[in-house]
Coordinates of C-alpha atoms and ligand atoms in Angstrom, one line a residue:
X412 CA 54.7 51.5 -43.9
X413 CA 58.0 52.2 -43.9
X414 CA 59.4 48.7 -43.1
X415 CA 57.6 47.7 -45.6
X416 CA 58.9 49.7 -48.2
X417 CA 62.1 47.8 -46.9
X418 CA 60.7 44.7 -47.2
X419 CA 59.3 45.0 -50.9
X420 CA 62.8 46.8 -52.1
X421 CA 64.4 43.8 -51.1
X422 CA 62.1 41.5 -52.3
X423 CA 62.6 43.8 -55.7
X424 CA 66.0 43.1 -55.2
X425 CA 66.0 39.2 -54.7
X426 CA 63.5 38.9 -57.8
X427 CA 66.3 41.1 -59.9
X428 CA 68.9 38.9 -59.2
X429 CA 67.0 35.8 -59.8
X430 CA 66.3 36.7 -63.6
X431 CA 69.9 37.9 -64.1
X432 CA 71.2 34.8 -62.3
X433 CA 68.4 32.5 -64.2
X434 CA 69.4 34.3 -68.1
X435 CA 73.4 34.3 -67.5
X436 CA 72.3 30.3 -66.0
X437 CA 70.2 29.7 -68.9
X438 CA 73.2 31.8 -71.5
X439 CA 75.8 28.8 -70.4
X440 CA 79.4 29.9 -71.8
X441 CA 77.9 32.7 -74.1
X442 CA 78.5 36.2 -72.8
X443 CA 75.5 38.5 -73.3
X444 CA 75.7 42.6 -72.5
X445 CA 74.0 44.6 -69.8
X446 CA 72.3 46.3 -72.7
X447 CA 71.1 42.9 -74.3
X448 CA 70.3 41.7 -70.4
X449 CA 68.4 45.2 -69.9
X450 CA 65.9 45.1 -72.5
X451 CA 64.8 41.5 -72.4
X452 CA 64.5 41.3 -68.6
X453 CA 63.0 45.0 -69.0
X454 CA 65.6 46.0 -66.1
X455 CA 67.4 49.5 -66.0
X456 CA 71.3 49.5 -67.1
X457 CA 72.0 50.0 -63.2
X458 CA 69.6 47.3 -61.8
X459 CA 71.5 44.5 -64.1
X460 CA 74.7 46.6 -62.7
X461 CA 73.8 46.2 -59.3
X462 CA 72.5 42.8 -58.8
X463 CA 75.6 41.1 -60.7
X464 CA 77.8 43.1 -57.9
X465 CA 75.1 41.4 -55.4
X466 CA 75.2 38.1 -56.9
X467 CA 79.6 38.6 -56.8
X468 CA 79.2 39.4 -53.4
X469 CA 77.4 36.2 -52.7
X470 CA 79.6 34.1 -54.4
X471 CA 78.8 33.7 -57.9
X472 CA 81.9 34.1 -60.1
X473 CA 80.5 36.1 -63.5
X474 CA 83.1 37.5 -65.6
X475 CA 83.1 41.0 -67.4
X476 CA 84.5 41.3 -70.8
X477 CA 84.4 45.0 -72.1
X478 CA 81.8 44.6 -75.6
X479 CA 80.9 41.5 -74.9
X480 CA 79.0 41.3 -71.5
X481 CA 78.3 39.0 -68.5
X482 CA 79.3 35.6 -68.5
X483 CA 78.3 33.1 -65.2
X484 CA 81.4 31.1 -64.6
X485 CA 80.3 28.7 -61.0
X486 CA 77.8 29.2 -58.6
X487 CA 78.5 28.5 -54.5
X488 CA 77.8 25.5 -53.4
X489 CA 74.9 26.1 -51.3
X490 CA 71.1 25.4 -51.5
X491 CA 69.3 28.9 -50.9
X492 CA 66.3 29.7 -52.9
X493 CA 68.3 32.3 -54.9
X494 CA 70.9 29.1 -56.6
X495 CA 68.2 27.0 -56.8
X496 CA 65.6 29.7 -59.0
X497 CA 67.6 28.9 -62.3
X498 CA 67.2 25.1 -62.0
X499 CA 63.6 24.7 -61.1
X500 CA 61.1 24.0 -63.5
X501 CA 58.4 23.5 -60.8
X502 CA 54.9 25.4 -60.6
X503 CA 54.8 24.6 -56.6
X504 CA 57.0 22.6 -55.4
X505 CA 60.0 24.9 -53.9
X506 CA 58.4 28.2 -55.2
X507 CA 58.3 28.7 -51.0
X508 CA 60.9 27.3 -49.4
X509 CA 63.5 27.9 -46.3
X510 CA 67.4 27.3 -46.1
X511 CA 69.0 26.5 -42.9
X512 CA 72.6 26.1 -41.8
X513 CA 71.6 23.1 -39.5
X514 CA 69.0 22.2 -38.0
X515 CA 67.1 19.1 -36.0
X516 CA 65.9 17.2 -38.8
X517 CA 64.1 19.0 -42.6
X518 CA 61.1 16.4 -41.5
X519 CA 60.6 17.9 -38.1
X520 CA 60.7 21.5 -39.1
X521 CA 58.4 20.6 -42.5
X522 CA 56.0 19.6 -40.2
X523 CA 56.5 22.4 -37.4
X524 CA 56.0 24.8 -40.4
X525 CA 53.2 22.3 -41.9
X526 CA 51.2 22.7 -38.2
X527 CA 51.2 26.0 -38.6
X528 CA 49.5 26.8 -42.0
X529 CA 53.1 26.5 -44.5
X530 CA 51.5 26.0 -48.1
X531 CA 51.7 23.1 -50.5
X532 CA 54.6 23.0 -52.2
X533 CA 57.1 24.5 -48.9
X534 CA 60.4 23.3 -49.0
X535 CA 62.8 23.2 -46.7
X536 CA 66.4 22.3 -47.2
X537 CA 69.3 22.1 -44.2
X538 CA 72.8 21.9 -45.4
X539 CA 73.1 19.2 -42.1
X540 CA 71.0 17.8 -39.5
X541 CA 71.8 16.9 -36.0
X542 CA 69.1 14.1 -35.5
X543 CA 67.9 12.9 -39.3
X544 CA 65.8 10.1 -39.2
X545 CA 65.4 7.3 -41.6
X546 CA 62.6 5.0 -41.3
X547 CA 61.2 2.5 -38.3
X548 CA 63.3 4.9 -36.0
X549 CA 66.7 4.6 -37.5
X550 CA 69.2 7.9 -37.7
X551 CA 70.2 9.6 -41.0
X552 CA 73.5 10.4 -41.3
X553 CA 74.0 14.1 -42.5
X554 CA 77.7 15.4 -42.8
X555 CA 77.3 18.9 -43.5
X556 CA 77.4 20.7 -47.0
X557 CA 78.0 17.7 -49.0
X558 CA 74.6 15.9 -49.9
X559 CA 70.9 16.9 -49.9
X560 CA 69.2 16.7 -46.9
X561 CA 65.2 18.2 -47.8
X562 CA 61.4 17.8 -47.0
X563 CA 58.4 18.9 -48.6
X564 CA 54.6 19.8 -47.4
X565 CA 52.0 18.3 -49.8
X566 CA 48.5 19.1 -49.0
X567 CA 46.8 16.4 -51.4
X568 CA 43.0 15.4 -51.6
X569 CA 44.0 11.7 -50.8
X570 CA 42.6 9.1 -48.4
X571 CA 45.0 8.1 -45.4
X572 CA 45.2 4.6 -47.6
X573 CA 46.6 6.1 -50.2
X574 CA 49.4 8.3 -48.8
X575 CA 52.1 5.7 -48.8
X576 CA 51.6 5.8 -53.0
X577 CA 53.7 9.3 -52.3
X578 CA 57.1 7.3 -51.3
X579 CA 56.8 5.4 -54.5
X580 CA 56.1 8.5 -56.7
X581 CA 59.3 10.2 -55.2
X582 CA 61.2 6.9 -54.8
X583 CA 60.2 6.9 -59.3
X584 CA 61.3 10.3 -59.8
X585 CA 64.6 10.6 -57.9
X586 CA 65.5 6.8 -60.1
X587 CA 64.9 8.2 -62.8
X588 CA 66.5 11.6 -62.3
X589 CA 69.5 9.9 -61.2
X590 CA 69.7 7.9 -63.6
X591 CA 69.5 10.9 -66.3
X592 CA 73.1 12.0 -64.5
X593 CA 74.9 8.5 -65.6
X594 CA 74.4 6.5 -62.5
X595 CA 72.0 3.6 -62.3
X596 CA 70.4 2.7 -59.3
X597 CA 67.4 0.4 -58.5
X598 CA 64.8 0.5 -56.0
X599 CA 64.2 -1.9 -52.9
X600 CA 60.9 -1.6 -51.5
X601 CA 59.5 0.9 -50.6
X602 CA 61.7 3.6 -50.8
X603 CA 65.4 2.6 -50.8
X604 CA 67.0 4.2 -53.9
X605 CA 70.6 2.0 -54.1
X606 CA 73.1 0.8 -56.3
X607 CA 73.4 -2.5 -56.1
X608 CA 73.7 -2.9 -52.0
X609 CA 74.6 0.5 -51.0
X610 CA 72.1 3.4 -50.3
X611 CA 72.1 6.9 -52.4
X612 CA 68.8 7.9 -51.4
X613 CA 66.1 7.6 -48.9
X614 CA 62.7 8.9 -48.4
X615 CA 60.5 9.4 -45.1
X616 CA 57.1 10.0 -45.8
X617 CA 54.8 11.0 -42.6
X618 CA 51.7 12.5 -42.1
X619 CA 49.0 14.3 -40.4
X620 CA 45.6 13.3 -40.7
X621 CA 42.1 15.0 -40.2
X622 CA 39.5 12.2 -40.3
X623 CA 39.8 9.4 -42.6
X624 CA 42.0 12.6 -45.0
X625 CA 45.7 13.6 -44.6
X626 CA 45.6 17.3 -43.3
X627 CA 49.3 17.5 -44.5
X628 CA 52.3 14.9 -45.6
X629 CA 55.6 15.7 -44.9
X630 CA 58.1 13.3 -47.4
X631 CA 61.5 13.9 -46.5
X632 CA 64.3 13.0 -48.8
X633 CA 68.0 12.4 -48.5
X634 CA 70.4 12.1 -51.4
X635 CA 73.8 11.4 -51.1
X636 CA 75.5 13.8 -53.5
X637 CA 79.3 14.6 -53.1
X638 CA 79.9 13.5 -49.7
X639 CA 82.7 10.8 -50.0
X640 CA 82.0 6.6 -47.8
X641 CA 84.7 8.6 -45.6
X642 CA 82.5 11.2 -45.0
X643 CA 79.9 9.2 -43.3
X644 CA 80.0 7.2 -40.1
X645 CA 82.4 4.1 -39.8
X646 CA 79.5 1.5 -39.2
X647 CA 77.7 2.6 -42.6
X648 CA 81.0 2.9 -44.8
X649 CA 80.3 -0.2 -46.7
X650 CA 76.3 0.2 -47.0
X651 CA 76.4 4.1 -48.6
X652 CA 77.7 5.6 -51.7
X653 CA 76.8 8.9 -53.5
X654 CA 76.5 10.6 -56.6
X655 CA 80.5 11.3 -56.5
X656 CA 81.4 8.0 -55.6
X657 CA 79.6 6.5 -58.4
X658 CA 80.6 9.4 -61.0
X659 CA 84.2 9.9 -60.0
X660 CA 83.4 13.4 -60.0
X661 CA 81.5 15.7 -57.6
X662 CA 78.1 17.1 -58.6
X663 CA 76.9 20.9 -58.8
X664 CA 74.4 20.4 -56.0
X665 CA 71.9 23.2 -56.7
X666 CA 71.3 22.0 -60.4
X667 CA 71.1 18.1 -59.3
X668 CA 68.1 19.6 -56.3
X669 CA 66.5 21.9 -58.9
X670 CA 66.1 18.7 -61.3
X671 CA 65.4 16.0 -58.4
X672 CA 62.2 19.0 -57.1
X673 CA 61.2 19.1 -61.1
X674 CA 60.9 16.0 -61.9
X675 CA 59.3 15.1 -58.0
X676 CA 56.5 17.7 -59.1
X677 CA 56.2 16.1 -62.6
X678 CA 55.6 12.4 -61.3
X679 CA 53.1 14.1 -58.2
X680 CA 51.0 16.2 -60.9
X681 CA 50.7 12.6 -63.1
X682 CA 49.8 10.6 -60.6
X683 CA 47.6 13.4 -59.6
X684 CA 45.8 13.5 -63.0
X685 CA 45.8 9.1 -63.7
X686 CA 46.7 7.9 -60.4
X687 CA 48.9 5.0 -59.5
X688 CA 49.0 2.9 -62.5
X689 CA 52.0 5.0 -63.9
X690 CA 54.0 4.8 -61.3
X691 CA 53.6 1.1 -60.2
X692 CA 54.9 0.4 -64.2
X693 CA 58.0 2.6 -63.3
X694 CA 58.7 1.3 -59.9
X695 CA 58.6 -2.1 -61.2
X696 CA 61.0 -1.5 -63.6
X697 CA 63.2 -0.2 -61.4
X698 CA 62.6 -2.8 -58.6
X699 CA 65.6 -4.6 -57.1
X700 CA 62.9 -6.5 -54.8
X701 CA 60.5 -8.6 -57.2
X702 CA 61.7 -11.9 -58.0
X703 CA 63.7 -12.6 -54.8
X704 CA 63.4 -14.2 -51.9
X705 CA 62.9 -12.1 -48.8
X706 CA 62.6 -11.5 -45.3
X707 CA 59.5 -9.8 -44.1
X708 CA 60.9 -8.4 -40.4
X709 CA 57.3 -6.7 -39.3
X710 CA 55.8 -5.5 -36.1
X711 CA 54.3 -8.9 -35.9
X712 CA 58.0 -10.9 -36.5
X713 CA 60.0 -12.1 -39.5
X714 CA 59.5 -14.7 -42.3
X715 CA 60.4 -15.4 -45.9
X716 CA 58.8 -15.5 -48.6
X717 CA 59.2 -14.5 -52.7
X718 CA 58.1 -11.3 -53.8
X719 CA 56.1 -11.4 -56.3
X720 CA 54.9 -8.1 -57.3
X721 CA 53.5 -4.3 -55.6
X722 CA 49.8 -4.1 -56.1
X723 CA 47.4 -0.9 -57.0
X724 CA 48.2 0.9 -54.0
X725 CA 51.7 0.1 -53.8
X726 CA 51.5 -2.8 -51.3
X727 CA 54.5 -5.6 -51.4
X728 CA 53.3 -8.6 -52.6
X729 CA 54.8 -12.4 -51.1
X730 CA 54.1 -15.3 -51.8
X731 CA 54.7 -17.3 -48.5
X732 CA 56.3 -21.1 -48.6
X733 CA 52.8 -21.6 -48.0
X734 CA 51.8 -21.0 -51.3
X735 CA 49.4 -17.9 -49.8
X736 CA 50.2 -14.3 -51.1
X737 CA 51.0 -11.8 -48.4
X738 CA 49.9 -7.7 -48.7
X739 CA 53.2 -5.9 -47.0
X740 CA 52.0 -2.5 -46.5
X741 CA 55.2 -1.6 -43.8
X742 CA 58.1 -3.4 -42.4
X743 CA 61.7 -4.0 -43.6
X744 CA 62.8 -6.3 -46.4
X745 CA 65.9 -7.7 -47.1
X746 CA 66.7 -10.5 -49.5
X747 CA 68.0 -13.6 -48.5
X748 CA 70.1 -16.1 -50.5
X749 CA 68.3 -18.8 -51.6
Ligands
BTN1683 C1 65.2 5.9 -44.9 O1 65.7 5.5 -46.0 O2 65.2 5.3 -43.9 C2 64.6 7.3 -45.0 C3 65.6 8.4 -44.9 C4 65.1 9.8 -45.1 C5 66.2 10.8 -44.8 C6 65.7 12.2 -45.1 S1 67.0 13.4 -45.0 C7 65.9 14.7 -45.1 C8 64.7 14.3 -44.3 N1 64.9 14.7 -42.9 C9 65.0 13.6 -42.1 O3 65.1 13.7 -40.8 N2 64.9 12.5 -42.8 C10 64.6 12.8 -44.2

């Protein structure tokens, strides 16, 4: 009983300082009073009090100006549930979510938490990770406290065919959020987000599956926000770049993850609703892939062909030298001069 009472007063706590944080957020570079912050959060005078000392303690920098109130001047840099409340427009999707310092990789311990009941919708966001994977067993660089390193549990009523349509709806979403910031990358199949040849983004989507259903799906997703090509290994200088690089100026990262999770949720509840047809349009448009002439390197070996198009389920299309069109559902794809 007593523990908790504990429990819920901080809880009471956390959920005061997320509406102060979320109205001073929302008030930009007005000041509003603790009187004005009082009666339309329908807090005391003394909770408002307290949790701006909480939030200073934390690192929030909000001024005080006698008679004219509270004004939010920068946030920390970090990616807790409490910096990103004010930027998430989401019904699910982060609503639950962990933070962690480090940790092995956000995909392994989404699907730990996944295995053992986490909900739809759980995020979980590392501010580095000591063995990130990319895709066909590759390693994700991570320097620490720079980028976004996150994975979220979906628990959707889809057939194992259809899973890999997930990658393509987040691959749409984080284009087109990106590109809402200034920058314009495209998208090489299936889930390289990149401008021009060097990679800002990457998604790993994987899966647990119950029968001919996906129990769970983990997609993972990396965004290279403010770390600099220096920050990242030697070998991969010259293939990455981030938001900062291509800006000139470094991002604040908790407002560019609350947008990226929004917009995610927007492009997952539509392709809920219509399915597939919506996204294939956007993807297309944002394809660096079609047109070119590329080289298929699969389980089965490598060849070129020209691809042509993704199809319903979002399957790479090729035609082969051949003249035959190819169904790509996994491999790697690079283009080739012709
Ligand atoms: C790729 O392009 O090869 C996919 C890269 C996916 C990287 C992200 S970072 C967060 C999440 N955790 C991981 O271990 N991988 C994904």
């Amino acid at each position: 009983m007593a523990y908790f009472h504990i429990v819920s007063l901080r809880l009471n706590d956390q959920s005061d300082q997320e509406l102060v944080l979320a109205f001073l957020a929302e008030s930009g570079d007005e000041y509003t009073s603790g009187e004005a912050l009082s009666g339309k959060l329908g807090l005391s005078r003394a909770a408002v009090f307290k949790s701006v000392e909480a939030l200073r303690l934390q690192g929030y920098r909000i001024d005080a100006v006698p008679a004219r109130g509270y004004r939010l001047v920068e946030l920390p840099d970090r990616l807790s549930s409490l910096e990103l409340s004010p930027f998430l427009g989401t019904h699910d999707l982060g609503r639950n979510s962990v933070y962690l310092p480090v940790v092995d990789s956000t995909n392994a311990e989404a699907f730990r938490l996944a295995s053992s009941g986490a909900p739809h919708g759980f995020v979980v966001i590392a501010e580095s990770q000591t063995e990130g994977r990319g895709r066909r067993g590759r390693t994700w660089a991570s320097p620490a406290s720079l980028n976004l390193y996150c994975s979220f549990i979906l628990r959707p009523d889809l057939p194992l065919s259809r899973v890999p349509e997930l990658t393509l709806v987040t691959a749409v979403a984080v284009t087109e959020c990106l590109r809402d910031l200034g920058i314009h990358p495209t998208l090489k199949w299936p889930n390289d987000v990149r401008v021009k040849h060097r990679k800002l983004a990457g998604i790993l989507t994987e899966l647990s599956t119950d029968g001919d259903r996906a129990a769970f799906v983990v997609v993972g997703l990396g965004v290279n926000l403010n770390a600099l090509r220096t920050d990242f290994p030697a070998e991969i200088a010259d293939v990455v770049t981030s938001v900062r690089e291509e800006l000139g100026e470094r991002v604040a990262r908790p407002a560019v993850t609350g947008s990226l999770l929004t917009r995610i949720e927007e492009w997952m509840d539509l392709h809920e609703e219509v399915g597939f047809a919506p996204v294939r349009t956007a993807w297309k448009e944002m394809s660096q892939t079609l047109g070119q002439s590329v080289s298929i390197r699969t389980e089965r070996g490598e060849w070129v062909g020209k691809a042509e198009d993704i199809d319903e389920t979002g399957a790479l299309l090729v035609r082969t030298p051949s003249g035959n069109v190819e169904r790509v559902l996994a491999g790697d794809v690079e283009q080739v001069s012709t």
